[in-house]
Coordinates of C-alpha atoms in Angstrom, one line a residue:
X13 CA -49.6 -17.8 2.1
X14 CA -48.4 -17.8 5.9
X15 CA -45.3 -18.8 5.2
X16 CA -44.7 -16.3 2.1
X17 CA -46.0 -13.6 4.3
X18 CA -43.2 -14.5 6.5
X19 CA -40.6 -14.3 3.9
X20 CA -42.1 -11.0 2.9
X21 CA -42.1 -9.8 6.7
X22 CA -38.3 -10.7 7.1
X23 CA -37.1 -9.5 3.6
X24 CA -39.0 -6.3 4.8
X25 CA -37.4 -6.0 7.7
X26 CA -33.9 -6.8 6.2
X27 CA -34.4 -3.9 4.1
X28 CA -35.6 -1.4 6.6
X29 CA -32.2 -2.6 8.6
X30 CA -30.2 -2.1 5.4
X31 CA -31.9 1.3 4.6
X32 CA -31.2 2.6 8.5
X33 CA -27.4 1.7 7.9
X34 CA -27.2 3.9 4.6
X35 CA -29.0 6.8 6.0
X36 CA -25.9 9.1 5.9
X37 CA -25.5 11.9 8.7
X38 CA -23.7 15.0 8.8
X39 CA -21.2 15.8 11.7
X40 CA -22.0 18.1 14.5
X41 CA -19.6 20.4 13.4
X42 CA -21.6 20.7 9.7
X43 CA -25.1 19.5 10.5
X44 CA -26.3 23.4 11.1
X45 CA -24.9 24.6 7.6
X46 CA -25.0 21.8 5.1
X47 CA -27.7 19.1 3.9
X48 CA -27.2 15.9 2.0
X49 CA -29.4 15.3 -1.2
X50 CA -29.7 11.4 -2.8
X51 CA -29.1 12.3 -6.4
X52 CA -29.5 8.5 -7.1
X53 CA -27.6 6.3 -9.9
X54 CA -26.9 6.8 -13.3
X55 CA -28.6 3.6 -14.6
X56 CA -26.7 3.2 -17.9
X57 CA -23.2 3.3 -16.0
X58 CA -22.6 -0.1 -14.9
X59 CA -21.5 -0.6 -11.2
X60 CA -19.6 0.1 -9.1
X61 CA -18.8 3.8 -9.1
X62 CA -15.3 5.0 -8.7
X63 CA -13.8 8.2 -9.2
X64 CA -15.6 11.4 -10.4
X65 CA -14.8 15.1 -11.5
X66 CA -15.9 17.5 -13.8
X67 CA -14.4 18.6 -16.8
X68 CA -12.2 21.4 -17.0
X69 CA -14.1 24.2 -19.0
X70 CA -17.4 22.3 -19.0
X71 CA -18.7 22.9 -15.4
X72 CA -22.1 20.9 -16.5
X73 CA -20.3 17.6 -17.7
X74 CA -19.4 15.1 -15.1
X75 CA -16.8 12.2 -15.5
X76 CA -17.5 9.4 -13.8
X77 CA -16.2 5.8 -13.8
X78 CA -17.9 2.4 -14.0
X79 CA -16.9 -1.0 -13.3
X80 CA -14.6 0.4 -10.9
X81 CA -11.5 -2.1 -9.8
X82 CA -11.9 -4.5 -12.6
X83 CA -10.0 -4.6 -16.0
X84 CA -13.1 -3.5 -17.6
X85 CA -13.2 -0.3 -16.0
X86 CA -14.2 2.8 -18.1
X87 CA -14.9 6.3 -17.8
X88 CA -18.2 8.2 -18.9
X89 CA -19.1 11.7 -19.3
X90 CA -22.3 13.1 -18.8
X91 CA -24.0 15.9 -18.3
X92 CA -25.8 17.2 -15.3
X93 CA -29.3 18.9 -15.1
X94 CA -29.6 21.7 -12.5
X95 CA -32.7 23.3 -11.0
X96 CA -33.4 27.4 -10.9
X97 CA -30.3 28.0 -7.9
X98 CA -28.2 25.8 -10.2
X99 CA -27.9 22.7 -8.0
X100 CA -27.6 19.6 -9.7
X101 CA -31.1 17.4 -9.8
X102 CA -30.3 14.8 -12.1
X103 CA -28.1 13.3 -15.2
X104 CA -28.2 12.7 -18.7
X105 CA -27.5 9.8 -21.3
X106 CA -23.8 8.9 -20.4
X107 CA -21.5 8.5 -23.4
X108 CA -18.3 6.3 -22.9
X109 CA -15.3 8.4 -23.0
X110 CA -12.3 6.0 -22.0
X111 CA -11.1 2.8 -20.8
X112 CA -9.4 2.8 -17.4
X113 CA -7.6 -0.6 -16.7
X114 CA -5.1 -1.2 -14.2
X115 CA -1.5 -2.3 -15.4
X116 CA -2.4 -6.0 -15.0
X117 CA -5.5 -6.4 -12.8
X118 CA -8.0 -4.2 -11.5
X119 CA -8.8 -0.8 -12.8
X120 CA -10.0 2.8 -11.6
X121 CA -10.5 3.2 -7.7
X122 CA -11.5 6.3 -6.2
X123 CA -8.9 8.7 -7.9
X124 CA -9.9 10.5 -10.9
X125 CA -8.4 14.3 -11.4
X126 CA -6.7 16.6 -14.2
X127 CA -3.2 17.6 -14.0
X128 CA -3.1 21.7 -12.8
X129 CA -2.8 22.3 -16.6
X130 CA -5.3 20.2 -17.4
X131 CA -3.7 18.7 -20.2
X132 CA -3.6 15.0 -18.7
X133 CA -6.6 13.0 -16.8
X134 CA -5.0 10.8 -14.0
X135 CA -6.7 8.1 -12.4
X136 CA -5.8 5.4 -9.4
X137 CA -6.3 1.8 -9.8
X138 CA -6.7 -0.7 -7.5
X139 CA -5.9 -3.5 -6.6
X140 CA -2.7 -3.3 -9.0
X141 CA -1.5 -0.3 -6.9
X142 CA -1.1 1.8 -10.3
X143 CA -1.6 5.2 -11.7
X144 CA -3.1 5.7 -15.5
X145 CA -2.4 9.1 -17.4
X146 CA -5.0 9.8 -20.2
X147 CA -4.3 12.4 -22.9
X148 CA -7.0 14.3 -24.9
X149 CA -8.8 12.4 -27.3
X150 CA -7.6 9.2 -25.9
X151 CA -9.6 5.9 -25.5
X152 CA -7.5 4.2 -23.5
X153 CA -4.3 5.2 -21.0
X154 CA -1.1 6.6 -22.5
X155 CA 0.7 6.0 -19.5
X156 CA 0.7 3.7 -16.4
X157 CA 2.9 3.9 -13.9
X158 CA 3.7 1.0 -11.1
X159 CA 3.6 2.6 -7.8
X160 CA 5.2 -0.3 -5.8
X161 CA 8.5 0.8 -7.8
X162 CA 8.3 4.6 -6.3
X163 CA 7.7 3.0 -2.6
X164 CA 3.6 3.7 -2.5
X165 CA 2.3 1.0 0.0
X166 CA -0.2 -1.3 -2.1
X167 CA -2.7 -0.6 -2.9
X168 CA -3.8 2.9 -3.6
X169 CA -7.2 4.3 -3.2
X170 CA -7.2 8.0 -4.8
X171 CA -5.2 11.1 -5.8
X172 CA -5.7 14.9 -6.3
X173 CA -3.6 17.9 -7.1
X174 CA -3.5 20.5 -4.7
X175 CA -5.7 23.5 -5.9
X176 CA -4.1 27.1 -6.5
X177 CA -4.8 29.1 -3.4
X178 CA -3.4 26.6 -1.2
X179 CA -0.4 25.6 0.8
X180 CA 1.4 23.0 -1.8
X181 CA -0.2 24.3 -4.7
X182 CA 0.5 22.0 -7.5
X183 CA 1.9 18.9 -5.6
X184 CA 0.1 15.6 -6.4
X185 CA -1.3 13.7 -3.0
X186 CA -1.7 10.1 -3.2
X187 CA -3.7 7.8 -0.8
X188 CA -2.9 4.2 0.0
X189 CA -6.4 2.6 0.9
X190 CA -4.8 -0.4 2.5
X191 CA -2.2 1.1 4.4
X192 CA -4.3 4.4 5.4
X193 CA -1.0 6.6 4.2
X194 CA -2.0 10.1 2.9
X195 CA 2.0 10.4 0.5
X196 CA 3.0 13.9 -1.3
X197 CA 4.8 14.0 -4.4
X198 CA 5.3 15.9 -7.3
X199 CA 4.9 15.2 -11.1
X200 CA 7.4 16.4 -14.1
X201 CA 6.7 16.5 -17.9
X202 CA 8.2 13.3 -19.7
X203 CA 8.6 13.7 -23.7
X204 CA 5.1 12.1 -24.3
X205 CA 3.1 14.5 -23.2
X206 CA 2.5 12.5 -19.8
X207 CA 4.3 13.0 -16.7
X208 CA 6.5 10.8 -14.3
X209 CA 6.0 10.8 -10.5
X210 CA 8.7 11.3 -8.1
X211 CA 9.1 8.9 -5.2
X212 CA 7.3 10.5 -2.1
X213 CA 8.8 12.8 0.1
X214 CA 6.2 13.0 3.1
X215 CA 3.5 10.8 4.3
X216 CA 1.1 11.0 7.2
X217 CA -0.5 8.0 8.8
X218 CA -4.4 8.4 8.9
X219 CA -7.1 5.8 9.3
X220 CA -10.3 4.8 8.1
X221 CA -9.7 3.3 4.3
X222 CA -8.5 6.3 2.7
X223 CA -10.6 7.3 -0.8
X224 CA -11.4 10.1 -2.7
X225 CA -10.8 14.0 -1.5
X226 CA -10.5 17.4 -2.2
X227 CA -9.6 20.5 -0.5
X228 CA -11.8 23.3 1.0
X229 CA -11.1 27.0 1.4
X230 CA -11.4 28.5 5.1
X231 CA -14.0 30.8 5.6
X232 CA -16.7 27.9 4.2
X233 CA -19.3 27.1 6.7
X234 CA -17.7 25.2 9.6
X235 CA -14.1 25.0 7.9
X236 CA -12.0 27.7 9.8
X237 CA -8.8 27.0 8.3
X238 CA -7.8 25.6 5.0
X239 CA -9.1 21.8 5.1
X240 CA -9.1 18.6 3.4
X241 CA -12.1 16.6 3.2
X242 CA -11.5 12.8 2.5
X243 CA -13.4 9.7 2.4
X244 CA -13.0 6.7 4.5
X245 CA -14.6 3.5 2.6
X246 CA -13.8 1.3 5.5
X247 CA -15.8 3.6 8.1
X248 CA -18.5 4.3 5.5
X249 CA -17.8 8.0 6.4
X250 CA -16.0 11.3 5.1
X251 CA -13.7 13.4 7.2
X252 CA -12.5 16.6 7.4
X253 CA -8.9 17.7 8.5
X254 CA -7.0 21.0 8.5
X255 CA -4.0 21.0 6.6
X256 CA -0.3 22.1 7.3
X257 CA 2.1 24.0 5.2
X258 CA 2.8 21.4 2.4
X259 CA -1.0 20.9 2.1
X260 CA -1.1 17.5 3.9
X261 CA -3.3 16.5 6.5
X262 CA -2.8 17.3 10.2
X263 CA -3.8 13.6 12.0
X264 CA -5.1 15.1 15.0
X265 CA -7.4 17.7 13.4
X266 CA -9.9 15.0 12.0
X267 CA -13.7 15.7 12.4
X268 CA -16.4 13.7 11.2
X269 CA -18.1 15.3 8.4
X270 CA -20.5 12.7 7.1
X271 CA -21.2 9.2 8.8
X272 CA -23.4 6.4 7.5
X273 CA -22.4 6.8 3.9
X274 CA -22.3 3.0 3.0
X275 CA -22.8 -0.3 4.7
X276 CA -20.9 -4.0 4.8
X277 CA -22.8 -7.0 5.2
X278 CA -22.1 -10.8 4.1
X279 CA -23.3 -10.6 1.1
X280 CA -22.7 -7.0 -0.1
X281 CA -20.4 -4.2 0.2
X282 CA -20.7 0.1 -0.6
X283 CA -18.9 2.3 0.8
X284 CA -18.2 6.0 -0.6
X285 CA -15.4 6.2 -3.4
X286 CA -15.2 9.3 -5.7
X287 CA -15.3 13.0 -4.4
X288 CA -15.3 16.4 -6.6
X289 CA -16.7 19.7 -5.9
X290 CA -19.5 21.4 -8.4
X291 CA -17.6 24.0 -9.9
X292 CA -20.8 26.0 -10.4
X293 CA -22.3 26.0 -6.9
X294 CA -19.1 24.4 -4.7
X295 CA -21.5 21.5 -3.5
X296 CA -19.8 18.7 -2.6
X297 CA -20.2 15.5 -4.8
X298 CA -19.2 11.9 -3.7
X299 CA -20.0 8.8 -5.5
X300 CA -20.5 5.2 -4.0
X301 CA -19.2 2.0 -4.8
X302 CA -21.9 -1.2 -4.7
X303 CA -21.2 -4.8 -5.8
X304 CA -24.1 -5.7 -8.0
X305 CA -27.2 -3.5 -7.8
X306 CA -26.9 -0.8 -10.1
X307 CA -29.6 1.0 -8.5
X308 CA -27.5 0.9 -5.1
X309 CA -24.4 2.9 -6.9
X310 CA -25.5 6.6 -6.1
X311 CA -24.1 9.9 -6.1
X312 CA -24.9 12.0 -3.4
X313 CA -24.6 16.1 -2.9
X314 CA -23.9 18.1 0.1
X315 CA -25.2 21.5 0.0
X316 CA -25.1 24.6 1.9
X317 CA -28.3 25.4 3.8
X318 CA -31.6 23.2 5.2
X319 CA -32.6 22.6 1.5
X320 CA -30.7 21.8 -1.4
X321 CA -32.9 22.7 -4.2
X322 CA -34.0 26.5 -2.3
X323 CA -30.8 27.7 -1.0
X324 CA -28.9 30.5 -3.1
X325 CA -25.3 30.5 -2.9
X326 CA -23.4 33.4 -1.0
X327 CA -21.2 35.4 -3.1
X328 CA -17.5 35.0 -3.3
X329 CA -17.5 31.7 -2.1
X330 CA -14.1 29.9 -3.4
X331 CA -14.5 26.3 -3.2
X332 CA -12.0 25.0 -5.3
X333 CA -11.6 21.6 -6.9
X334 CA -9.2 18.9 -6.6
X335 CA -10.0 15.5 -6.8
X336 CA -11.0 12.8 -8.5
X337 CA -14.3 7.3 -11.5
X338 CA -18.3 -5.4 -14.5
X339 CA -18.8 -7.0 -16.1
X340 CA -20.4 -8.6 -12.6
X341 CA -18.2 -11.8 -12.9
X342 CA -14.9 -10.0 -13.1
X343 CA -16.0 -7.9 -10.0
X344 CA -13.7 -8.0 -7.2
X345 CA -14.6 -8.2 -3.7
X346 CA -13.3 -5.3 -2.5
X347 CA -13.1 -6.3 1.3
X348 CA -12.6 -3.3 4.0
X349 CA -12.7 -4.8 7.4

């Protein structure tokens, strides 16, 4: 019994240490305005979670990816449940929407976003450095583009389109997770109902292992200028940048938005992956990647106010969405130093 008790105690200590490392904390510029809610996991979706976004015209339907970064990756649709102030409190039973593999290896990573016309769903794939495009009603990608051929450094992390009302509206932004580069490019319709992607024209060197991102209008609490909120997988954090006249991050404007959203250990790896904005409340929604335990892949909401279940939203707030969802034997070690 003493030995068993020692093992239990050791396990408890390790569990407490892990829990301490994954407790997210808001940055000092934002902690007086926002709170973080752990919405838990969607057990029917296999780990690990990747890109997320809401379905256009269906504000209660969240699209989220499972088996991220594997050839078996897929995108699921799930109805959200809400409380009296419309903040998300839980999730329904998900339905499989479409496959989201890479070109040769890997699968959907942190990027999941609709084109500006909402006619094609785009996703990024890791580690094969590609982008897939899915037309409505398709159960697999209708087009896949090798980003290596266009000069994007391997491998991509996420993508997003700049929303209306921001500088650079309609432009496509793509992050290289591996090289920490924030790219600017455009899309043009092809003859098949999908899009071609142009060679990038501008890039910004950032840091942290760039993954999902979205845009936030000036005037929201803590945001004095139009901004970009972007995940840093390697740092287990989320940062905020002011944007320039092209919708790109200004490198020296970085501020901590959230820290401690993930952890790294010799046997497991988790970090923040998908990012989007709730079109009903303006809450920021993040997904986390976890190699193994479904209950450890989670969804987090960042809400204005100290209690996410009781603070009504201010009238006229214009937070716009832009973004972005193993078989266990196929799960890749997404090593992020």
